[in-house]
Coordinates of C-alpha atoms in Angstrom, one line a residue:
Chain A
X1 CA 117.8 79.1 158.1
X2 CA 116.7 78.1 161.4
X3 CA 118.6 78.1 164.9
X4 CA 118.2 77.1 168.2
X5 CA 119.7 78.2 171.2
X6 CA 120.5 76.7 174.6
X7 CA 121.6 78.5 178.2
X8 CA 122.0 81.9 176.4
X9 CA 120.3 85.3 177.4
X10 CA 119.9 89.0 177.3
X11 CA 120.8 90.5 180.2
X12 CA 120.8 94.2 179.4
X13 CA 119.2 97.0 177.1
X14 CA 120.4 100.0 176.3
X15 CA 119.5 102.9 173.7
X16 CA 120.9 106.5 173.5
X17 CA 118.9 108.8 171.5
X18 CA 120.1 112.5 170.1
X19 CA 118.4 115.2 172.1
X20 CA 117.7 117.0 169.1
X21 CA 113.9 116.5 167.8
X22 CA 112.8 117.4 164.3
X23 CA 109.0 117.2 163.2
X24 CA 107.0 116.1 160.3
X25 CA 105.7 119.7 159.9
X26 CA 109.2 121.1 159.7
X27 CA 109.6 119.3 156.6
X28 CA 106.7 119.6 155.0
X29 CA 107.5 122.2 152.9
X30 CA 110.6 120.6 151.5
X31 CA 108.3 117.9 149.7
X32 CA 106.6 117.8 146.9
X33 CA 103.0 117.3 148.5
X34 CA 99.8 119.3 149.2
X35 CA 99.0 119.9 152.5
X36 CA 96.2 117.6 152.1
X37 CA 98.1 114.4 151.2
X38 CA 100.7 115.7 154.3
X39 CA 98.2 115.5 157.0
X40 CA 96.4 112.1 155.7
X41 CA 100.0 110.6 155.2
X42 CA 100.7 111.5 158.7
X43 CA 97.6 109.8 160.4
X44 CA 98.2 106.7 158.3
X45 CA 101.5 106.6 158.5
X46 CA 102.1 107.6 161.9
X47 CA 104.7 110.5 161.0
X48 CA 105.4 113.1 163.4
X49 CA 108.6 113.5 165.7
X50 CA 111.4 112.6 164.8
X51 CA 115.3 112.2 166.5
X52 CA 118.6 113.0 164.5
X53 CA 122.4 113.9 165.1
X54 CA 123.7 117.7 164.9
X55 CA 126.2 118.0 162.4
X56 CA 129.5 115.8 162.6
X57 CA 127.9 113.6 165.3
X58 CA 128.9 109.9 164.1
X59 CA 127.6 106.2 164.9
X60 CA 130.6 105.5 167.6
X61 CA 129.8 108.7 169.3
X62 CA 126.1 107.5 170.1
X63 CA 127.4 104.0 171.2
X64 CA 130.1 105.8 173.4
X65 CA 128.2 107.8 175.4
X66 CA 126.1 104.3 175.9
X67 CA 129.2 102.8 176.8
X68 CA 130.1 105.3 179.3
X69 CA 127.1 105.2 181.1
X70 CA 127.3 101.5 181.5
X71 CA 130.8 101.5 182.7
X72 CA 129.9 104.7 184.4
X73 CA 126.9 102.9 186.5
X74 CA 128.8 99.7 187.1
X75 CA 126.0 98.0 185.1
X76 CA 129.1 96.6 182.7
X77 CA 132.5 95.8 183.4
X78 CA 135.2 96.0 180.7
X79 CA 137.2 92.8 181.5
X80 CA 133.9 90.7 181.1
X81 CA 133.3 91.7 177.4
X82 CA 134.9 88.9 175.0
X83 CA 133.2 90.4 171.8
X84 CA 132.0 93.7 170.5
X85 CA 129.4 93.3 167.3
X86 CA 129.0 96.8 165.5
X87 CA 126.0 96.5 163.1
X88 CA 125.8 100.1 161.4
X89 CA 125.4 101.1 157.8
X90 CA 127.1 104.3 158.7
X91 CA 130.5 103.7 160.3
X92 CA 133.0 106.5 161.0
X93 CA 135.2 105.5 158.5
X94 CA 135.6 103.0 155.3
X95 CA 138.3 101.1 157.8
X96 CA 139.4 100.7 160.3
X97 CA 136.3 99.1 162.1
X98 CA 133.8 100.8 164.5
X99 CA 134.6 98.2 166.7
X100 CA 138.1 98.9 167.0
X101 CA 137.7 102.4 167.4
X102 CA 135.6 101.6 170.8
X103 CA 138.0 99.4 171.6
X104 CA 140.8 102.1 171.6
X105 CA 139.0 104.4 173.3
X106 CA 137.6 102.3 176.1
X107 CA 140.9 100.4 177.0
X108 CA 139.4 97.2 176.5
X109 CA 141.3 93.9 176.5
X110 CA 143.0 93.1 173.5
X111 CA 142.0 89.5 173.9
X112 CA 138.6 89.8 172.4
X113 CA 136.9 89.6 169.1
X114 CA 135.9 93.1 167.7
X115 CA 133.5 92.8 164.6
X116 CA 131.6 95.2 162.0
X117 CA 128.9 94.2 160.2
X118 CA 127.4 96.0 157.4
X119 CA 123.5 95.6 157.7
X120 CA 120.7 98.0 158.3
X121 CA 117.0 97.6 159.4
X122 CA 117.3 93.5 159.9
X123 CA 120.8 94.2 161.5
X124 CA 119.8 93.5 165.1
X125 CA 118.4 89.9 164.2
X126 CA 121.8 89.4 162.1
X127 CA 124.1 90.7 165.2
X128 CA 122.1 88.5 167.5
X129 CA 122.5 85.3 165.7
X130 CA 126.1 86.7 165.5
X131 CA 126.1 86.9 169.7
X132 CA 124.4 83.7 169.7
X133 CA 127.1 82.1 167.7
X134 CA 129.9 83.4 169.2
X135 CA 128.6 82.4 173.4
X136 CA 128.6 78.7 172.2
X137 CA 132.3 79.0 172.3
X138 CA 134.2 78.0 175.8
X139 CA 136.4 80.9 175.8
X140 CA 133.3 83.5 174.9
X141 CA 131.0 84.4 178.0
X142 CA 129.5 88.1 177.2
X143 CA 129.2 89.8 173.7
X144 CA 127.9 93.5 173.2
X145 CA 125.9 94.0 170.3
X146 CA 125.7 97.6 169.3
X147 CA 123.8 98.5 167.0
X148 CA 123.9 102.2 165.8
X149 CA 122.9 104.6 162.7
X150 CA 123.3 107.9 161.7
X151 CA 121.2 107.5 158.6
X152 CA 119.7 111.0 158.7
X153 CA 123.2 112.2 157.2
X154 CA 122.7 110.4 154.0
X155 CA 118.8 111.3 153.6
X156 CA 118.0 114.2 151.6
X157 CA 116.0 116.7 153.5
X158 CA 113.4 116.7 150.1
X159 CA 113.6 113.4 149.6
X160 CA 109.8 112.4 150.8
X161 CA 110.2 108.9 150.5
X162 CA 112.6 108.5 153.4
X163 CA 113.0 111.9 155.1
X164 CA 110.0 111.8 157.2
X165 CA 111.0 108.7 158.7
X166 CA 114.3 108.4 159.4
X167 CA 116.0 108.7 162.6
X168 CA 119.1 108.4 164.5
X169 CA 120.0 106.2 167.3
X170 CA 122.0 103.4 169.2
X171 CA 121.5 100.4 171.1
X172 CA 123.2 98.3 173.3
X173 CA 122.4 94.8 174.0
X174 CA 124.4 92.8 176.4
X175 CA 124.0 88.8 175.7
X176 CA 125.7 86.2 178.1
X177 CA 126.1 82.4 178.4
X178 CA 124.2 81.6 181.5
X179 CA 123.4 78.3 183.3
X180 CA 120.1 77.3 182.7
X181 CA 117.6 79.2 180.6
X182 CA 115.0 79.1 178.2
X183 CA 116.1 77.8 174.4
X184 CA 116.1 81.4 171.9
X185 CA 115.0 80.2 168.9
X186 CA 115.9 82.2 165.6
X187 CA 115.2 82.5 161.9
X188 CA 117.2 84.6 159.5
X189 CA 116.8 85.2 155.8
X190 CA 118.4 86.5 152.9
X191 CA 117.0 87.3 149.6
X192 CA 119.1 89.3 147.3
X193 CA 116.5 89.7 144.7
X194 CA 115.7 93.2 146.5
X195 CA 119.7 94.2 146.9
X196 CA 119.1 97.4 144.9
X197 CA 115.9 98.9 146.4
X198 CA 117.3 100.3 149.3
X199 CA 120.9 101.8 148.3
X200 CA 123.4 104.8 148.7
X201 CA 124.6 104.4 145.0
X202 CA 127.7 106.6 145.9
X203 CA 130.6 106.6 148.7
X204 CA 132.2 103.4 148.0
X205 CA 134.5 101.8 145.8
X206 CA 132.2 101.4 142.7
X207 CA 131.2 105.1 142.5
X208 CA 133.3 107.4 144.7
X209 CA 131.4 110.5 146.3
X210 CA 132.7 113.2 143.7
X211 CA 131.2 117.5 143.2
X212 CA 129.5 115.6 140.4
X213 CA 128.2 112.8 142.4
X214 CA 126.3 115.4 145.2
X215 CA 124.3 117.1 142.5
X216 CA 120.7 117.1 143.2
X217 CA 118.3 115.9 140.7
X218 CA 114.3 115.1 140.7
X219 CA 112.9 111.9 140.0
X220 CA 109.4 111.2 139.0
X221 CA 107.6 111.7 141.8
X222 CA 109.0 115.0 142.5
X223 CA 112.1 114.2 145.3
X224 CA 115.6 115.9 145.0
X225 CA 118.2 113.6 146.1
X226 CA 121.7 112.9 144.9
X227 CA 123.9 109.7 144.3
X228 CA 125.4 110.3 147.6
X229 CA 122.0 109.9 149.4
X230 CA 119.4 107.1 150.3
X231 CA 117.3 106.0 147.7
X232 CA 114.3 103.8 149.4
X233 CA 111.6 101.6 146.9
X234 CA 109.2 102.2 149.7
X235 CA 106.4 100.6 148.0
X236 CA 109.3 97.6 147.2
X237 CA 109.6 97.4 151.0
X238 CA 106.1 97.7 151.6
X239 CA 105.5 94.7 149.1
X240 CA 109.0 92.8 150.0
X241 CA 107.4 92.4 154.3
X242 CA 103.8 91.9 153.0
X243 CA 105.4 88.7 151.2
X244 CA 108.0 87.3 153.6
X245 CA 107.7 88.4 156.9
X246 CA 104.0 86.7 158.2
X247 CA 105.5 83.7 156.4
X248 CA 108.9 83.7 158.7
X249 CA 107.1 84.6 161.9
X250 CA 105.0 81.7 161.2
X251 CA 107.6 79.2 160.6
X252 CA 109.3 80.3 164.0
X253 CA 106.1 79.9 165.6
X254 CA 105.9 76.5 164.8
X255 CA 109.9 75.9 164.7
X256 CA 109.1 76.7 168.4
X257 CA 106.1 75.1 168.8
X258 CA 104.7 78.4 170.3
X259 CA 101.3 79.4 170.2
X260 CA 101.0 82.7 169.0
X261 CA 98.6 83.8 171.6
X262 CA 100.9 82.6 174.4
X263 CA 103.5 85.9 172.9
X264 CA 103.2 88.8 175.2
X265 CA 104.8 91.1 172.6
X266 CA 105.9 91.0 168.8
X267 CA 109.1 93.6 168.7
X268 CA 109.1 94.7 165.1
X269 CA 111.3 96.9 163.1
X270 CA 109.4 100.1 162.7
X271 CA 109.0 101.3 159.5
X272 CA 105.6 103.2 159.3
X273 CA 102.1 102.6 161.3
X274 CA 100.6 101.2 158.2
X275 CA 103.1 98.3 157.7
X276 CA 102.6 97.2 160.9
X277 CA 99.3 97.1 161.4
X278 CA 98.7 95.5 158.3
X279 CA 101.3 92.8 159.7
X280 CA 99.8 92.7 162.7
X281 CA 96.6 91.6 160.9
X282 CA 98.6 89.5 158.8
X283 CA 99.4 87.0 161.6
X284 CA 96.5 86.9 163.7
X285 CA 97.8 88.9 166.5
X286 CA 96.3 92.4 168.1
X287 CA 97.4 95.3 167.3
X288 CA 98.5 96.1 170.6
X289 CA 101.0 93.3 171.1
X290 CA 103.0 94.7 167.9
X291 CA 103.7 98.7 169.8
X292 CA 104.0 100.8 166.2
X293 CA 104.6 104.0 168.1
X294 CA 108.2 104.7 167.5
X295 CA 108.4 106.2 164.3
X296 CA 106.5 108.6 164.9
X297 CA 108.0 109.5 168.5
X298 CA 111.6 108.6 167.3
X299 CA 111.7 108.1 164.0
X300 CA 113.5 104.8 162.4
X301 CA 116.6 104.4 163.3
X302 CA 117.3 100.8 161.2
X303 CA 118.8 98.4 163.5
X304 CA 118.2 99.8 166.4
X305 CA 114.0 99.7 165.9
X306 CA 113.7 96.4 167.8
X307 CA 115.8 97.6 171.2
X308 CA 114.8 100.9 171.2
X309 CA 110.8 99.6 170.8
X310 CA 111.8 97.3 173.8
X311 CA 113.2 99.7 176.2
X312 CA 110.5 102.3 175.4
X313 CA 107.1 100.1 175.7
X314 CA 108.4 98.3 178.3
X315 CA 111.3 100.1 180.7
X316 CA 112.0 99.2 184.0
X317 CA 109.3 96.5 183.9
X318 CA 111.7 94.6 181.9
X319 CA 113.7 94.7 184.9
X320 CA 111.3 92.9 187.4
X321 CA 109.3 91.0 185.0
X322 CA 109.7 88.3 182.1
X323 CA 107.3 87.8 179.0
X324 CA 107.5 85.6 176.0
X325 CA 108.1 87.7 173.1
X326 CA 108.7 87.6 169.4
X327 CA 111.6 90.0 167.0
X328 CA 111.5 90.4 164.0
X329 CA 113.3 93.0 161.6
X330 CA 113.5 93.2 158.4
X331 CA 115.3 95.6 155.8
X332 CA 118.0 96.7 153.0
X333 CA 119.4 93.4 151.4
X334 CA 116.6 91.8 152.2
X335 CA 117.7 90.8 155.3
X336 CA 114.7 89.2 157.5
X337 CA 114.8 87.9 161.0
X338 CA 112.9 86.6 163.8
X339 CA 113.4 85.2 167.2
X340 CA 111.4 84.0 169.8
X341 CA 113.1 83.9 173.5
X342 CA 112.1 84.6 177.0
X343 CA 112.8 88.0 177.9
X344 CA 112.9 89.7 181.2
X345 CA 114.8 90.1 184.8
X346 CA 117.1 92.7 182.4
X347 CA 119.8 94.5 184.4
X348 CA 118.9 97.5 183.1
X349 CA 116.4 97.9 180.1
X350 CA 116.5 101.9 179.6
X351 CA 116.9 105.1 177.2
X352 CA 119.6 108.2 177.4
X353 CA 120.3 110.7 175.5
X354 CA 123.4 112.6 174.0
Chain B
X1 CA 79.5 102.3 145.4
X2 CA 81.4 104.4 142.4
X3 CA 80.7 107.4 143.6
X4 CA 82.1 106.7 147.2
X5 CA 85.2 105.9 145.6
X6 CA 85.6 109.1 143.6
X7 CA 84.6 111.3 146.6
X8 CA 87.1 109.8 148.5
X9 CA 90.1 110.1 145.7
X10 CA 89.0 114.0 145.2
X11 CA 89.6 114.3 149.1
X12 CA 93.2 113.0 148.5
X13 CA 94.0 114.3 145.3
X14 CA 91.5 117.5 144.6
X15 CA 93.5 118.6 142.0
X16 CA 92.7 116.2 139.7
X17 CA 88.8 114.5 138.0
X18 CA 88.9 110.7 138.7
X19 CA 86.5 109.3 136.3
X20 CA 85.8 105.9 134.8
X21 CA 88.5 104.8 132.1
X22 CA 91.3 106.4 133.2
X23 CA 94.6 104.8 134.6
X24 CA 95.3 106.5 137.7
X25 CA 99.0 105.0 138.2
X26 CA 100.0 105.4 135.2
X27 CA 98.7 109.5 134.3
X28 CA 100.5 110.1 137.6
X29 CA 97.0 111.0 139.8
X30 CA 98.0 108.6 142.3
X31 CA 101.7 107.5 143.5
X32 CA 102.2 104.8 146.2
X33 CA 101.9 107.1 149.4
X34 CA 98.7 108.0 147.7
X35 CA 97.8 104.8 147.8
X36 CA 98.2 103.6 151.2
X37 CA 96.3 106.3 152.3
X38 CA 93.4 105.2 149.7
X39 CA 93.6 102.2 151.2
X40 CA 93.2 103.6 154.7
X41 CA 90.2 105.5 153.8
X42 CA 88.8 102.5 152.0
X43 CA 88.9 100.7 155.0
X44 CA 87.3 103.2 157.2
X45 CA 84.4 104.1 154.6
X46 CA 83.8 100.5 153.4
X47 CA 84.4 98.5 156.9
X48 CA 86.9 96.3 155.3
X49 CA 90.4 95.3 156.3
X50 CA 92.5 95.1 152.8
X51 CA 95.2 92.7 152.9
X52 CA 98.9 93.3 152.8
X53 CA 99.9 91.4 149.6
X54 CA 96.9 93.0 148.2
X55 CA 98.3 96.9 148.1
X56 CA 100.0 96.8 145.0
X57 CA 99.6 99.8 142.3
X58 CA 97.7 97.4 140.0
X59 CA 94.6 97.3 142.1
X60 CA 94.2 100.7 142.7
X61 CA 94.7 102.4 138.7
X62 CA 90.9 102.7 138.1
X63 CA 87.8 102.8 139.5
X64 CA 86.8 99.6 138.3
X65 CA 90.2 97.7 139.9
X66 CA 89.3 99.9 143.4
X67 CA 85.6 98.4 143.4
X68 CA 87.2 95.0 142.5
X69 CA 89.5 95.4 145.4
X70 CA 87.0 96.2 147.8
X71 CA 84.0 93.2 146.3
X72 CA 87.7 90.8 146.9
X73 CA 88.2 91.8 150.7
X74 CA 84.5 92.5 152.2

């Protein structure tokens, strides 16, 4: 489904990263793999640093100590926000909502919309297009998008499928309703047929976490994970962007009627090296206007791939400067996304850490 | 051109004889992380560029599928 966008911009970036740093040779030795396939799959893949939460850290206290800092810095007001978006496939509890729990503990005015949304690695095209939505509305001038995971508490440490890539992080994205400005064009996807590739099988309502539930067991290629943990097809995913993804960049391309070479930067989700570069290909574009460097600096942290690529390649310059660029994520569901927009002349466009 | 390929799986996979006639999937040799970085080496060795929709376990279980794969994107 395509959408267009009129008089609507980012204004602000923000991502808060965990101090704590784990690496790809730490873990080694929890998976089942020689030490030769470990050092190929790291050059291809582009494994190798990694950040995740202590213990008991959850998704609201990432986005709160963004929160803070913004208020904190006068680069946000809390009177000016008429919605709060909380994508997260990790929130603090089953109810109430993320979003309500910032609320509470930020004061902020009770006449706003506060909104969860369940959604993982396509999440911050799906809370944009929810932003988007919501500023064509009189009444709605600024939304926050948040977008935050603690993933790394549901991944089994000898789980090799997912453990060496996942990491922890949140984002927040200011959008406003502004006079005149550049239309943001947008395409989001769904395609069910993939629901059951990426899952936590246990937790909710169909299979409640139980003693039984967190037992460890190996599968055939040699991981130990439970119920209660991520289970990721990666060669499904692999296959599943492959198919759809140069397909949907394409169609907003033309949607647009934007030629590729006149994009400054594609902002991907970051799921491996390889993917990318074989996307990259995929679409015509060079390899170096789709940056594939933050899984192995950061680790991927689902939603938040596409800000926290932003704010990292580009920093401060995003603050002075404006360039034509392209996002696109893609993940559990299948959810796919992408969105073409001017983006630039940010407030602030900028990482912290907790 | 065989040859090359089964120097390059006993690099990844030294543990195990990669001849002609056996399925490489299927007898567990290879898994899919084995794979992509097959295909990595592939590229580097050969000069090719595989594409994406073409990485699937199928074209990779035997020697013959592998030199198929590479004839397809050279």
């Amino acid at each position: 489904m395509k959408f267009k966008f009129l008089n609507k911009k980012i204004t602000g970036i923000l991502t808060v990263l965990p101090e704590n740093e784990v690496t790809f040779e730490e873990g080694i030795k929890n998976y089942n793999f020689t030490e030769t396939q470990s050092k190929k799959l790291k050059k291809v893949m582009g494994y190798d640093k990694r950040r995740v939460v202590k213990d008991g850290v959850c998704s609201s206290d990432l986005a709160s100590e963004g929160l803070e800092y913004l208020f904190k810095n006068k680069l946000l007001v809390k009177d000016d926000i008429d919605a709060l978006l909380f994508i997260t496939q990790t929130p603090d509890y089953i109810l109430p909502a993320t979003s309500n729990i910032l609320q509470d503990k930020f004061g902020l005015k009770r006449d706003m919309f506060c909104l969860d949304i369940n959604q993982g690695c396509g999440g911050f095209m799906a809370g944009l297009l929810q932003a988007l939505i919501m500023l064509d509305q009189e009444e709605i001038n600024k939304v926050v998008l948040i977008n935050a995971d603690v993933l790394s508490r549901k991944v089994s440490i000898k789980d090799r499928n997912s453990n060496p890539i996942v990491g922890d992080a949140a984002s927040i994205t200011v959008i406003e309703s502004v006079k005149e400005e550049s239309p943001i064009y947008l395409s989001l996807k769904m395609d069910a047929s993939g629901v059951h590739d990426v899952v936590i099988p246990a937790g909710g309502m169909r299979l409640p976490s139980t003693n039984k539930t967190s037992e460890m067991k190996e599968d055939e290629s040699g991981n130990f994970r439970s119920l209660d943990n991520l289970i990721m097809k990666g060669d499904r995913v692999f296959n599943f962007v492959q198919r759809e993804v140069p397909p949907m960049i394409e169609e907003i391309l033309k949607y647009s009627n934007t030629d590729r070479n006149n994009i400054n930067f594609f902002f991907c989700h970051q799921p491996n090296k390889f993917m990318l570069n074989k996307l990259a290909d995929k679409i015509n574009v060079p390899r170096e206007k789709m940056p594939s460097n933050i899984v192995g600096k950061y680790g991927n942290s689902s939603g938040v791939c596409i800000p926290v690529t932003i704010c990292d390649n580009l920093g401060s310059d995003l603050e002075n400067n404006v360039y034509k660029v392209c996002f696109a994520g893609f993940g559990v569901g299948w959810t796919f996304g992408a969105a073409i927009l001017e983006l630039g002349d940010l407030s602030f466009n900028r990482i912290i850490e907790l | 051109m065989k040859q090359k390929i089964i120097n390059i799986l006993n690099e990844i996979r030294p543990e195990f004889e990669f001849t002609s006639g056996i399925d490489f999937i299927s007898a567990g040799m290879l898994d899919s992380f084995d794979v992509l970085t097959l295909v990595n080496e592939l590229e580097e060795k050969f000069g090719i560029s595989i594409d994406g929709l073409d990485i699937v376990p199928e074209n990779f279980c035997t020697i013959e599928s592998i030199v198929g794969i590479i004839n397809k994107n050279e």
